Amino acid sequence: MRKICLVLLAVMLSLSIVVTSCDGEKETIKLSELNWGSAQFQSAVAKIIIEEGYGYDVELVPGETIPLFQGLRDGDIDVFLEGWMENQQEAYDAAIAAGDIVNLSFINDDNWQSGFVIPTYVIEGDTARGIDPMLPDLETVDDLKDPECVATFADPEDPSKGLIVNGPVGWECEIVLNEQVVTYGLADYYNVMNAGSSTALFASLKGAYDAGEPWIGYLWGPTWIAGALDLTLVEEPPYDEDVWNEDHGCGWPSVHLFIAAHKDFEDKAADVADMFREWEMSTATLDEVLAYMQDTEGEPIDAAIWFLKNRESIWTEFVPDDIADKVRDAVADM
Amino acid sequence: MWDFPELNFPIGEWVNRAVAWLTDNLEAFFDVITTAIREPLVWIKNDVLLWLPWWVVIIIVAAIAWKIANWKVALLAVLGLFFIGAMGRWDDTMTTIAIMVTSVIVSVIIGVPLGIISAKSDRFEAFQRPILDMMQTMPAFVYLVPAVFFFGLGLVPAVVATCIYAIPPAIRLTNLGIRQVSPEVVEAGRSFGTTGMQLLLKIQLPLALPNIMAGVNQTIMMALAMVVLCSMIGAAGLGLEVLRGMNNLDVGRGFEAGISIVIVAIILDRITAALGKKGTTA
């Protein structure tokens, strides 16, 4: 019994990632390193620019959204990027209202999410891999009620219905997709299963994709898997704010990807705060980098170096010329 | 000269290739396993535990506890399960128990025979030991993701991952139990002219029963410890509630599910521990 208690305790502790803090050296800036590709890449880019250009030390604090965001509120982390505002709206609003954090920038406005993502070969087939089109007529979410669609996406645990794979537990998509399935009238035809974690979601999609099997579920962009696989979004009614607030009966709006800082960060490093205010990265840029990262099996830091060397026109917009020169010189030797 | 030389052993690369090969070539094999696990699991969950009215489940568990242990454990089971239901965690708990029961059955079916072989063959024992060490210490995340590749999301990979973690105690304690049967007793049996099979079934296994039951007990505890981790690959039940609570910083929700796991663990621990003791006195 003691053993299981200890094991459970350890599991819970490791889930709630302990954020370490160290006092003393004011010159160290602590950046979040959230556990998905586009965030890790941008944190790596920021780390190189701040260290080489502005001369501060940077410590990356890895972790999940909620624990790190709490760390930002408490001041254990100075800058938090890239946050998905709508996915943590309550926590974000509460932190802004309490004056614990300030928003520095929105990174882009062309990101997407959908609960009805399918591999393109489901509709079009893939002659190179010998996959025949399974559902050539599938276009809109309404078509999903078709018995053939339901049978194609059959839930192995309950074959009378189809299966839609939802995102990680506790993400906003959990609530939204469950409601969308009801609103679109799909609840009688489909079960919705939680993927548990983003890793499991990717593994599920990648496993089905490599085997050429049908798959339908939640995904978002920018992510490496959207860059690496040929995917299609089943059409939903276009986003409309009133409909969305009523019953989520339309496609997702693009999310505000934000960079936020602890309230005291301005006093600590105003120049770096100014840089983050200029920060902008399109989904296309991030997809490109993430696909590069996946192809080369490289670390975020390698992708950051590649980006700083090859996509100068983007990042030199964030920083004054003298800083850009310093970064350019340093990166040339990396 | 102080840095370790860059030898670049491509172990990771080999593992990736092995996983890709397995996915490509053994799909049919994995499908068979998937069905073999899914059918009884879904039956236990939907057609037994969730089909029976809640009070019938409580009465059955209490009756088993009374019969095997004593009235105190039976009372504990009634109060504990009622408490879980009162917190609104009944369905999640039944799902978790279904995963756990299936895992334990699979673990015992695989573990006990392997334990017997280990007891009979020193060479096999030496061979299995490092493999069991690996199964117990390899961080579960490492095999959770390939489990999704092979078995899809949800309950089935959860059972597989749980078994990887829970089989070793079943093998180890069966092996230990049979090896600890005193040589005099075995000798006495031999002198009465028992065959190898009679010796095993009539003398060694009955005398090893307390140890084997301790192994089953450990297997159950290991299975419950995996519940939270398995929710990360979409296994429903209490683990998912813990994860959801944690991901939303809703400590209360996580605690409710966590305490439910603890209650289930205590009840099952008391019952199986009593089963082990009964074996000794019998």
Coordinates of C-alpha atoms in Angstrom, one line a residue:
Chain A
M1 CA 0.0 0.0 0.0
R2 CA 2.8 2.3 0.9
K3 CA 4.3 1.5 -2.4
I4 CA 1.3 2.5 -4.4
C5 CA 0.9 5.7 -2.5
L6 CA 4.5 6.6 -3.3
V7 CA 4.1 5.7 -6.9
L8 CA 0.9 7.8 -7.2
L9 CA 2.6 10.7 -5.4
A10 CA 5.5 10.5 -7.8
V11 CA 3.3 10.5 -10.8
M12 CA 1.3 13.5 -9.6
L13 CA 4.4 15.4 -8.8
S14 CA 6.1 14.7 -12.1
L15 CA 2.9 15.8 -13.8
S16 CA 2.8 19.1 -12.1
I17 CA 6.3 19.9 -13.1
V18 CA 8.2 21.7 -10.5
V19 CA 9.4 25.0 -11.7
T20 CA 12.7 25.9 -10.2
S21 CA 13.5 29.5 -9.4
C22 CA 16.8 31.0 -8.5
D23 CA 17.4 34.4 -7.0
G24 CA 20.4 36.6 -7.2
E25 CA 21.6 37.1 -10.8
K26 CA 19.3 39.7 -12.3
E27 CA 20.8 39.3 -15.7
T28 CA 19.3 35.9 -16.3
I29 CA 16.0 36.0 -18.3
K30 CA 13.8 32.9 -17.8
L31 CA 11.9 31.9 -20.9
S32 CA 9.2 29.2 -21.1
E33 CA 9.9 26.3 -23.3
L34 CA 6.5 24.8 -23.9
N35 CA 6.3 21.2 -25.0
W36 CA 5.4 21.5 -28.6
G37 CA 7.5 22.2 -31.6
S38 CA 6.6 25.7 -32.7
A39 CA 7.0 27.0 -29.1
Q40 CA 10.3 25.3 -28.5
F41 CA 11.6 26.6 -31.8
Q42 CA 10.6 30.2 -31.0
S43 CA 12.0 30.0 -27.5
A44 CA 15.3 28.8 -29.0
V45 CA 15.3 31.7 -31.5
A46 CA 14.6 34.1 -28.7
K47 CA 17.4 32.6 -26.5
I48 CA 20.0 33.1 -29.2
I49 CA 18.9 36.6 -30.1
I50 CA 18.8 37.7 -26.4
E51 CA 22.1 36.1 -25.5
E52 CA 24.1 37.1 -28.5
G53 CA 22.4 40.4 -29.3
Y54 CA 21.4 41.8 -25.9
G55 CA 23.9 40.1 -23.7
Y56 CA 21.6 38.6 -21.1
D57 CA 21.8 35.0 -20.0
V58 CA 18.8 33.0 -20.9
E59 CA 17.4 30.0 -19.0
L60 CA 14.8 27.9 -20.8
V61 CA 12.2 26.4 -18.4
P62 CA 10.6 23.4 -20.1
G63 CA 7.0 22.3 -19.2
E64 CA 3.4 22.2 -20.0
T65 CA 1.1 25.1 -20.5
I66 CA -0.7 25.4 -17.2
P67 CA 2.2 24.9 -14.8
L68 CA 4.4 27.3 -16.8
F69 CA 1.7 29.9 -17.0
Q70 CA 1.3 29.7 -13.3
G71 CA 5.1 30.2 -13.1
L72 CA 4.7 33.3 -15.2
R73 CA 2.1 34.7 -12.9
D74 CA 4.3 34.0 -9.9
G75 CA 7.4 35.6 -11.6
D76 CA 9.3 32.3 -11.8
I77 CA 9.3 32.8 -15.5
D78 CA 9.8 36.2 -17.2
V79 CA 8.5 35.6 -20.7
F80 CA 5.9 33.0 -21.8
L81 CA 5.6 32.1 -25.5
E82 CA 3.8 30.8 -27.5
G83 CA 0.6 30.8 -25.5
W84 CA -2.7 29.8 -27.2
M85 CA -5.0 32.4 -25.6
E86 CA -8.4 30.8 -26.3
N87 CA -7.2 27.4 -25.1
Q88 CA -6.5 28.9 -21.7
Q89 CA -8.9 31.8 -21.8
E90 CA -9.9 31.7 -18.1
A91 CA -6.4 31.5 -16.8
Y92 CA -5.3 34.3 -19.2
D93 CA -8.1 36.6 -18.3
A94 CA -7.6 36.1 -14.6
A95 CA -3.8 36.8 -14.9
I96 CA -4.4 40.0 -16.9
A97 CA -7.2 41.1 -14.6
A98 CA -5.0 40.6 -11.5
G99 CA -2.2 42.6 -13.2
D100 CA 0.3 39.7 -12.9
I101 CA 1.2 39.6 -16.5
V102 CA 1.2 41.9 -19.6
N103 CA 0.6 40.9 -23.2
L104 CA 3.6 41.7 -25.4
S105 CA 2.5 40.5 -28.8
F106 CA 0.3 38.3 -30.9
I107 CA 2.4 36.1 -33.1
N108 CA 0.1 35.5 -36.1
D109 CA -3.5 35.3 -37.1
D110 CA -3.5 32.5 -39.7
N111 CA -3.3 29.5 -37.4
W112 CA -6.1 26.9 -37.5
Q113 CA -7.8 24.2 -35.5
S114 CA -10.4 21.6 -36.5
G115 CA -12.0 18.5 -35.0
F116 CA -12.6 17.0 -38.5
V117 CA -9.1 16.6 -40.0
I118 CA -8.6 13.5 -42.2
P119 CA -5.7 12.2 -44.3
T120 CA -6.3 13.4 -47.9
Y121 CA -6.1 9.8 -49.2
V122 CA -9.4 9.1 -47.5
I123 CA -11.0 11.2 -50.2
E124 CA -8.6 11.1 -53.1
G125 CA -6.8 7.8 -52.6
D126 CA -3.0 7.7 -53.1
T127 CA -2.0 5.8 -56.3
A128 CA 1.7 5.8 -55.3
R129 CA 0.9 3.9 -52.1
G130 CA -1.8 1.8 -53.7
I131 CA -4.6 3.3 -51.6
D132 CA -8.0 3.6 -53.2
P133 CA -10.3 6.5 -52.4
M134 CA -12.5 5.4 -49.5
L135 CA -15.0 8.3 -49.3
P136 CA -14.7 10.2 -52.6
D137 CA -17.9 12.2 -51.9
L138 CA -16.9 13.4 -48.4
E139 CA -16.9 17.2 -48.3
T140 CA -18.8 18.7 -45.4
V141 CA -19.5 17.7 -41.9
D142 CA -23.0 16.9 -43.0
D143 CA -21.7 14.1 -45.2
L144 CA -20.2 12.4 -42.2
K145 CA -23.7 11.1 -41.3
D146 CA -23.6 8.9 -44.4
P147 CA -23.6 5.2 -43.2
E148 CA -20.5 4.6 -45.4
C149 CA -18.6 7.3 -43.6
V150 CA -19.6 6.0 -40.2
A151 CA -18.6 2.5 -41.2
T152 CA -15.2 3.7 -42.6
F153 CA -14.4 5.6 -39.3
A154 CA -15.8 2.7 -37.2
D155 CA -15.1 2.7 -33.5
P156 CA -13.4 -0.6 -32.7
E157 CA -14.9 -0.6 -29.2
D158 CA -18.4 0.1 -30.5
P159 CA -18.6 -0.7 -34.2
S160 CA -22.1 0.6 -34.6
K161 CA -20.7 4.1 -34.5
G162 CA -17.8 6.0 -35.9
L163 CA -14.9 7.4 -33.9
I164 CA -13.6 10.9 -33.8
V165 CA -10.3 11.4 -32.0
N166 CA -10.3 14.5 -29.8
G167 CA -7.3 16.4 -28.6
P168 CA -5.5 16.2 -25.2
V169 CA -7.6 16.3 -22.0
G170 CA -8.2 19.6 -20.5
W171 CA -7.7 21.6 -23.7
E172 CA -10.4 23.8 -25.0
C173 CA -10.9 21.5 -27.9
E174 CA -12.3 18.9 -25.6
I175 CA -15.4 20.9 -24.8
V176 CA -15.7 22.5 -28.3
L177 CA -15.5 19.3 -30.3
N178 CA -17.9 17.5 -28.0
E179 CA -20.4 20.3 -28.5
Q180 CA -19.8 20.5 -32.2
V181 CA -20.6 16.8 -32.6
V182 CA -24.0 17.4 -31.0
T183 CA -24.7 20.6 -32.9
Y184 CA -23.8 19.0 -36.2
G185 CA -26.2 16.2 -35.4
L186 CA -23.3 13.6 -35.4
A187 CA -23.8 12.4 -31.8
D188 CA -26.0 9.5 -32.9
Y189 CA -23.3 8.4 -35.4
Y190 CA -20.0 9.0 -33.7
N191 CA -18.3 8.5 -30.4
V192 CA -15.6 11.0 -29.4
M193 CA -12.5 9.7 -27.7
N194 CA -9.9 11.7 -25.9
A195 CA -6.4 11.2 -27.1
G196 CA -5.1 11.9 -23.6
S197 CA -2.0 13.8 -24.7
S198 CA -0.7 15.5 -27.8
T199 CA 2.0 12.8 -28.2
A200 CA -0.7 10.1 -28.3
L201 CA -2.8 12.2 -30.7
F202 CA 0.2 12.4 -33.1
A203 CA 1.0 8.7 -32.6
S204 CA -2.6 7.8 -33.4
L205 CA -2.7 9.9 -36.6
K206 CA 0.8 8.9 -37.7
G207 CA 0.1 5.2 -37.0
A208 CA -3.1 5.3 -39.1
Y209 CA -1.4 7.4 -41.8
D210 CA 1.5 5.0 -42.2
A211 CA -0.8 2.1 -42.4
G212 CA -3.1 3.9 -44.9
E213 CA -6.1 3.6 -42.7
P214 CA -9.0 6.0 -42.3
W215 CA -8.7 8.5 -39.4
I216 CA -10.7 11.5 -38.3
G217 CA -10.0 13.8 -35.4
Y218 CA -8.7 17.0 -34.0
L219 CA -5.5 18.8 -35.1
W220 CA -4.2 22.3 -35.3
G221 CA -1.6 24.3 -37.2
P222 CA 1.2 25.2 -37.0
T223 CA 2.4 21.7 -36.0
W224 CA 5.0 19.5 -37.6
I225 CA 2.6 16.8 -38.3
A226 CA 0.4 19.1 -40.4
G227 CA 3.6 20.0 -42.4
A228 CA 4.7 16.4 -42.7
L229 CA 1.5 14.7 -43.7
D230 CA -1.0 15.4 -46.5
L231 CA -4.2 16.3 -44.6
T232 CA -7.6 17.7 -45.4
L233 CA -10.1 19.5 -43.3
V234 CA -13.7 18.4 -43.6
E235 CA -15.7 21.6 -44.4
E236 CA -17.6 23.2 -41.6
P237 CA -19.8 26.3 -41.8
P238 CA -17.5 29.4 -41.7
Y239 CA -16.7 31.0 -38.4
D240 CA -19.4 33.3 -37.1
E241 CA -19.0 34.8 -33.6
D242 CA -22.7 34.6 -32.7
V243 CA -23.0 30.9 -33.8
W244 CA -19.7 30.1 -32.0
N245 CA -20.9 31.6 -28.7
E246 CA -24.3 29.9 -29.1
D247 CA -23.3 26.3 -29.8
H248 CA -19.9 26.1 -31.5
G249 CA -21.8 25.2 -34.7
C250 CA -19.1 26.5 -37.1
G251 CA -15.4 26.3 -37.9
W252 CA -12.8 27.5 -35.3
P253 CA -11.7 31.1 -35.4
S254 CA -8.0 31.5 -35.6
V255 CA -6.5 31.7 -32.1
H256 CA -4.5 34.4 -30.6
L257 CA -1.0 33.1 -30.2
F258 CA 0.4 35.4 -27.6
I259 CA 3.7 36.3 -25.9
A260 CA 3.2 37.5 -22.4
A261 CA 5.6 38.8 -19.7
H262 CA 5.6 39.0 -16.0
K263 CA 4.6 42.4 -14.8
D264 CA 8.1 43.3 -13.6
F265 CA 9.8 42.2 -16.8
E266 CA 9.7 45.8 -18.2
D267 CA 12.0 47.0 -15.4
K268 CA 14.3 44.1 -15.8
A269 CA 14.9 44.2 -19.5
A270 CA 13.0 46.9 -21.4
D271 CA 15.0 46.3 -24.5
V272 CA 14.1 42.6 -24.7
A273 CA 10.4 43.5 -24.0
D274 CA 10.6 45.8 -27.0
M275 CA 11.9 43.0 -29.2
F276 CA 9.0 40.7 -28.2
R277 CA 6.5 43.5 -29.0
E278 CA 7.7 43.3 -32.6
W279 CA 7.7 39.5 -32.8
E280 CA 5.7 38.0 -35.6
M281 CA 5.7 34.6 -37.3
S282 CA 3.2 33.3 -39.8
T283 CA 1.9 29.8 -39.8
A284 CA 3.6 29.2 -43.1
T285 CA 7.0 30.2 -41.6
L286 CA 6.4 27.9 -38.6
D287 CA 5.2 25.0 -40.7
E288 CA 8.4 25.3 -42.8
V289 CA 10.6 25.3 -39.8
L290 CA 8.8 22.5 -38.1
A291 CA 9.0 20.3 -41.2
Y292 CA 12.7 21.1 -41.4
M293 CA 13.1 20.1 -37.8
Q294 CA 11.2 16.8 -38.4
D295 CA 13.2 16.0 -41.6
T296 CA 16.6 16.6 -40.0
E297 CA 15.5 15.0 -36.7
G298 CA 17.2 18.1 -35.2
E299 CA 16.8 19.9 -31.9
P300 CA 14.8 23.2 -31.7
I301 CA 18.1 25.0 -31.3
D302 CA 19.4 23.6 -34.6
A303 CA 16.2 24.7 -36.4
A304 CA 16.7 28.1 -34.7
I305 CA 20.2 28.5 -36.1
W306 CA 19.0 27.4 -39.5
F307 CA 16.2 30.0 -39.3
L308 CA 18.5 32.8 -38.1
K309 CA 20.9 32.1 -41.0
N310 CA 18.4 31.6 -43.8
R311 CA 15.4 33.7 -42.9
E312 CA 17.0 37.0 -42.0
S313 CA 14.3 39.1 -43.5
I314 CA 11.9 37.9 -40.8
W315 CA 13.8 38.2 -37.6
T316 CA 15.7 41.4 -38.4
E317 CA 12.3 43.1 -38.2
F318 CA 12.2 42.5 -34.5
V319 CA 15.5 44.0 -33.5
P320 CA 17.5 47.3 -34.0
D321 CA 20.3 47.1 -36.6
D322 CA 23.2 47.0 -34.1
I323 CA 21.7 44.0 -32.3
A324 CA 20.9 42.3 -35.6
D325 CA 24.6 42.7 -36.6
K326 CA 25.8 41.1 -33.4
V327 CA 23.4 38.2 -33.8
R328 CA 24.4 37.7 -37.4
D329 CA 28.1 37.5 -36.5
A330 CA 27.5 35.1 -33.7
V331 CA 25.2 32.8 -35.7
A332 CA 27.7 32.7 -38.6
D333 CA 30.1 30.7 -36.2
M334 CA 27.4 28.3 -35.0
Chain B
M1 CA 40.2 15.0 -24.2
W2 CA 37.8 15.4 -21.3
D3 CA 34.7 15.1 -23.5
F4 CA 33.4 11.7 -24.3
P5 CA 34.3 10.8 -27.9
E6 CA 31.5 11.0 -30.4
L7 CA 30.9 7.4 -31.2
N8 CA 27.3 8.0 -32.3
F9 CA 26.0 4.5 -31.6
P10 CA 22.8 4.5 -33.7
I11 CA 20.7 2.6 -31.1
G12 CA 17.8 5.0 -31.5
E13 CA 17.9 4.6 -35.2
W14 CA 17.7 0.8 -34.9
V15 CA 14.8 1.0 -32.6
N16 CA 12.9 3.3 -35.0
R17 CA 13.6 0.9 -37.8
A18 CA 12.4 -2.0 -35.7
V19 CA 9.2 -0.3 -34.8
A20 CA 8.6 0.6 -38.4
W21 CA 9.2 -3.0 -39.5
L22 CA 6.9 -4.3 -36.8
T23 CA 4.1 -1.9 -37.9
D24 CA 4.5 -2.9 -41.5
N25 CA 4.8 -6.6 -41.2
L26 CA 3.1 -7.8 -38.0
E27 CA -0.1 -5.8 -38.4
A28 CA -2.3 -8.9 -38.6
F29 CA -0.6 -10.3 -35.4
F30 CA -1.3 -7.0 -33.5
D31 CA -4.9 -7.0 -34.8
V32 CA -5.4 -10.5 -33.3
I33 CA -4.0 -9.4 -29.9
T34 CA -6.1 -6.2 -30.1
T35 CA -9.3 -8.2 -30.6
A36 CA -8.3 -10.8 -28.0
I37 CA -7.9 -8.0 -25.4
R38 CA -10.7 -5.7 -26.5
E39 CA -13.6 -8.2 -26.6
P40 CA -13.4 -9.4 -22.9
L41 CA -12.5 -5.9 -21.8
V42 CA -15.5 -4.3 -23.4
W43 CA -17.6 -7.1 -22.1
I44 CA -16.4 -6.7 -18.5
K45 CA -16.9 -3.0 -18.7
N46 CA -20.2 -2.6 -20.6
D47 CA -22.0 -5.9 -19.9
V48 CA -21.0 -6.5 -16.4
L49 CA -19.7 -3.6 -14.3
L50 CA -21.6 -0.8 -15.9
W51 CA -24.7 -3.0 -16.7
L52 CA -25.2 -4.2 -13.1
P53 CA -27.0 -1.7 -10.8
W54 CA -24.4 0.0 -8.5
W55 CA -25.8 -1.6 -5.4
V56 CA -25.4 -5.1 -6.9
V57 CA -21.8 -4.4 -7.6
I58 CA -21.3 -3.2 -4.0
I59 CA -23.0 -6.3 -2.6
I60 CA -21.0 -8.6 -4.7
V61 CA -17.7 -7.0 -3.8
A62 CA -18.7 -7.0 -0.1
A63 CA -19.7 -10.6 -0.3
I64 CA -16.4 -11.6 -1.8
A65 CA -14.5 -9.5 0.8
W66 CA -16.5 -11.2 3.6
K67 CA -15.9 -14.7 2.3
I68 CA -12.2 -14.2 1.6
A69 CA -11.2 -11.7 4.3
N70 CA -13.5 -10.7 7.1
W71 CA -16.5 -8.5 7.9
K72 CA -14.2 -5.5 8.5
V73 CA -12.9 -5.6 4.9
A74 CA -16.5 -6.1 3.7
L75 CA -17.6 -3.0 5.6
L76 CA -14.6 -1.1 4.2
A77 CA -15.6 -2.1 0.6
V78 CA -19.2 -1.0 1.1
L79 CA -18.3 2.4 2.6
G80 CA -15.4 2.9 0.1
L81 CA -17.4 2.2 -3.0
F82 CA -20.4 4.2 -1.7
F83 CA -18.1 7.1 -1.1
I84 CA -16.7 6.8 -4.7
G85 CA -20.3 6.8 -6.0
A86 CA -21.3 9.7 -3.8
M87 CA -18.4 11.8 -5.4
G88 CA -19.8 11.0 -8.8
R89 CA -16.9 8.8 -9.8
W90 CA -18.8 5.5 -10.2
D91 CA -18.6 5.1 -14.0
D92 CA -15.0 6.1 -14.2
T93 CA -14.2 3.7 -11.4
M94 CA -15.9 0.8 -13.1
T95 CA -13.9 1.6 -16.3
T96 CA -10.7 1.6 -14.3
I97 CA -11.6 -1.7 -12.6
A98 CA -12.4 -3.2 -16.0
I99 CA -8.9 -2.2 -17.4
M100 CA -7.3 -3.4 -14.2
V101 CA -9.1 -6.8 -14.1
T102 CA -8.3 -7.5 -17.7
S103 CA -4.7 -6.5 -17.2
V104 CA -4.4 -8.7 -14.1
I105 CA -6.0 -11.7 -15.9
V106 CA -3.6 -11.3 -18.8
S107 CA -0.6 -10.9 -16.5
V108 CA -1.5 -14.0 -14.5
I109 CA -2.1 -16.1 -17.6
I110 CA 1.3 -15.1 -18.9
G111 CA 3.2 -14.6 -15.7
V112 CA 2.4 -17.8 -13.7
P113 CA 3.4 -20.3 -16.4
L114 CA 6.6 -18.3 -17.1
G115 CA 7.2 -18.3 -13.3
I116 CA 6.9 -22.1 -13.2
I117 CA 9.3 -22.4 -16.1
S118 CA 11.8 -20.1 -14.3
A119 CA 11.5 -22.3 -11.2
K120 CA 12.2 -25.4 -13.2
S121 CA 15.0 -24.1 -15.3
D122 CA 18.0 -22.1 -13.9
R123 CA 19.0 -21.2 -17.5
F124 CA 15.5 -19.7 -18.2
E125 CA 15.6 -17.8 -14.9
A126 CA 19.0 -16.2 -15.8
F127 CA 17.6 -15.4 -19.2
Q128 CA 14.4 -13.7 -18.0
R129 CA 15.9 -11.7 -15.1
P130 CA 17.4 -8.8 -17.1
I131 CA 14.3 -8.7 -19.3
L132 CA 12.0 -8.3 -16.3
D133 CA 14.3 -5.7 -14.9
M134 CA 14.0 -3.8 -18.1
M135 CA 10.2 -4.1 -18.2
Q136 CA 10.0 -2.7 -14.7
T137 CA 12.4 0.2 -15.0
M138 CA 12.0 1.4 -18.5
P139 CA 10.0 4.6 -18.2
A140 CA 6.4 3.8 -19.4
F141 CA 6.3 6.7 -21.8
V142 CA 8.9 5.0 -23.9
Y143 CA 6.6 2.1 -24.8
L144 CA 3.3 4.0 -24.5
V145 CA 3.8 5.7 -27.8
P146 CA 4.7 2.6 -29.8
A147 CA 1.7 0.9 -28.1
V148 CA -0.5 3.5 -29.8
F149 CA 1.1 2.7 -33.2
F150 CA 0.4 -1.0 -32.7
F151 CA -2.9 -1.1 -30.8
G152 CA -4.5 2.3 -31.5
L153 CA -5.7 4.7 -28.8
G154 CA -7.7 3.8 -25.8
L155 CA -8.2 0.8 -23.6
V156 CA -6.3 -1.8 -25.5
P157 CA -2.8 -0.2 -25.5
A158 CA -3.5 0.7 -21.9
V159 CA -3.9 -2.9 -21.0
V160 CA -0.8 -3.8 -23.0
A161 CA 1.3 -1.1 -21.3
T162 CA -0.1 -2.1 -17.9
C163 CA 0.8 -5.8 -18.5
I164 CA 4.4 -4.9 -19.4
Y165 CA 4.7 -3.3 -16.0
A166 CA 2.6 -5.8 -14.1
I167 CA 3.8 -9.2 -15.4
P168 CA 7.2 -9.1 -13.7
P169 CA 6.0 -9.5 -10.1
A170 CA 3.7 -12.4 -11.2
I171 CA 6.7 -14.2 -12.8
R172 CA 9.1 -13.4 -10.0
L173 CA 6.9 -14.4 -7.1
T174 CA 5.7 -17.6 -8.7
N175 CA 9.3 -18.5 -9.4
L176 CA 10.3 -17.7 -5.8
G177 CA 7.3 -19.5 -4.3
I178 CA 8.1 -22.8 -6.1
R179 CA 11.8 -22.5 -5.4
Q180 CA 11.0 -22.0 -1.7
V181 CA 9.0 -25.2 -1.3
S182 CA 11.2 -27.2 1.1
P183 CA 13.3 -29.9 -0.6
E184 CA 12.2 -32.4 2.0
V185 CA 8.6 -32.1 0.9
V186 CA 9.6 -32.5 -2.7
E187 CA 11.7 -35.5 -1.8
A188 CA 8.8 -37.0 0.1
G189 CA 6.6 -36.6 -2.9
R190 CA 9.2 -38.2 -5.2
S191 CA 9.6 -41.2 -2.9
F192 CA 5.8 -41.8 -3.2
G193 CA 6.4 -42.0 -6.9
T194 CA 4.7 -38.7 -8.1
T195 CA 5.2 -37.7 -11.7
G196 CA 6.6 -34.3 -12.5
M197 CA 3.2 -33.0 -13.3
Q198 CA 1.7 -34.4 -10.1
L199 CA 4.5 -32.9 -8.1
L200 CA 3.9 -29.5 -9.6
L201 CA 0.1 -29.5 -9.3
K202 CA -0.4 -31.3 -6.0
I203 CA 2.7 -30.2 -4.0
Q204 CA 4.6 -27.3 -5.4
L205 CA 1.8 -25.0 -6.6
P206 CA -0.4 -25.4 -3.5
L207 CA 2.6 -24.7 -1.2
A208 CA 3.7 -21.8 -3.4
L209 CA 0.2 -20.3 -3.4
P210 CA 0.8 -17.6 -0.7
N211 CA 3.7 -16.3 -2.8
I212 CA 1.7 -16.5 -6.0
M213 CA -1.1 -14.6 -4.4
A214 CA 1.4 -12.0 -3.2
G215 CA 2.4 -11.8 -6.9
V216 CA -1.2 -11.2 -7.9
N217 CA -1.5 -8.6 -5.2
Q218 CA 1.6 -6.8 -6.5
T219 CA 0.3 -7.1 -10.1
I220 CA -2.9 -5.4 -9.0
M221 CA -1.0 -2.6 -7.3
M222 CA 1.2 -2.1 -10.4
A223 CA -1.8 -2.0 -12.6
L224 CA -3.4 0.7 -10.5
A225 CA -0.2 2.7 -10.5
M226 CA -0.3 2.7 -14.3
V227 CA -3.9 4.0 -14.4
V228 CA -2.9 7.7 -14.6
L229 CA -0.1 7.1 -17.1
C230 CA -2.4 5.1 -19.4
S231 CA -4.9 8.0 -19.5
M232 CA -2.2 9.9 -21.6
I233 CA -3.0 7.5 -24.4
G234 CA -6.7 8.0 -24.1
A235 CA -7.7 5.2 -21.7
A236 CA -10.9 6.4 -20.1
G237 CA -11.5 6.1 -16.3
L238 CA -10.2 7.6 -13.2
G239 CA -6.8 8.3 -14.7
L240 CA -8.3 10.6 -17.3
E241 CA -10.0 12.5 -14.5
V242 CA -6.8 12.9 -12.7
L243 CA -5.1 14.2 -15.8
R244 CA -8.0 16.5 -16.6
G245 CA -7.9 17.9 -13.1
M246 CA -4.1 18.5 -13.4
N247 CA -4.3 20.0 -16.9
N248 CA -7.0 22.5 -15.7
L249 CA -5.2 23.2 -12.4
D250 CA -8.4 21.8 -10.9
V251 CA -6.7 20.2 -7.9
G252 CA -10.0 19.2 -6.3
R253 CA -11.2 17.2 -9.3
G254 CA -7.8 15.4 -9.6
F255 CA -8.0 14.7 -5.9
E256 CA -11.4 13.1 -6.1
A257 CA -10.3 10.8 -8.9
G258 CA -7.0 10.2 -7.0
I259 CA -8.7 9.2 -3.8
S260 CA -11.0 6.9 -5.7
I261 CA -7.9 5.1 -7.0
V262 CA -6.6 4.8 -3.5
I263 CA -9.9 3.4 -2.2
V264 CA -10.0 0.8 -5.0
A265 CA -6.4 -0.1 -4.2
I266 CA -7.0 -0.5 -0.5
I267 CA -10.0 -2.8 -1.0
L268 CA -8.3 -5.0 -3.6
D269 CA -5.1 -5.1 -1.5
R270 CA -7.0 -6.3 1.6
I271 CA -8.9 -8.9 -0.3
T272 CA -5.9 -10.4 -2.2
A273 CA -3.7 -10.2 0.9
A274 CA -6.3 -12.3 2.8
L275 CA -6.4 -14.7 -0.2
G276 CA -2.7 -15.2 0.2
K277 CA -2.9 -15.8 4.0
K278 CA -5.7 -18.3 3.4
G279 CA -3.4 -20.2 1.2
T280 CA -0.9 -20.6 4.0
T281 CA -3.4 -22.0 6.5
A282 CA -5.2 -24.3 4.1

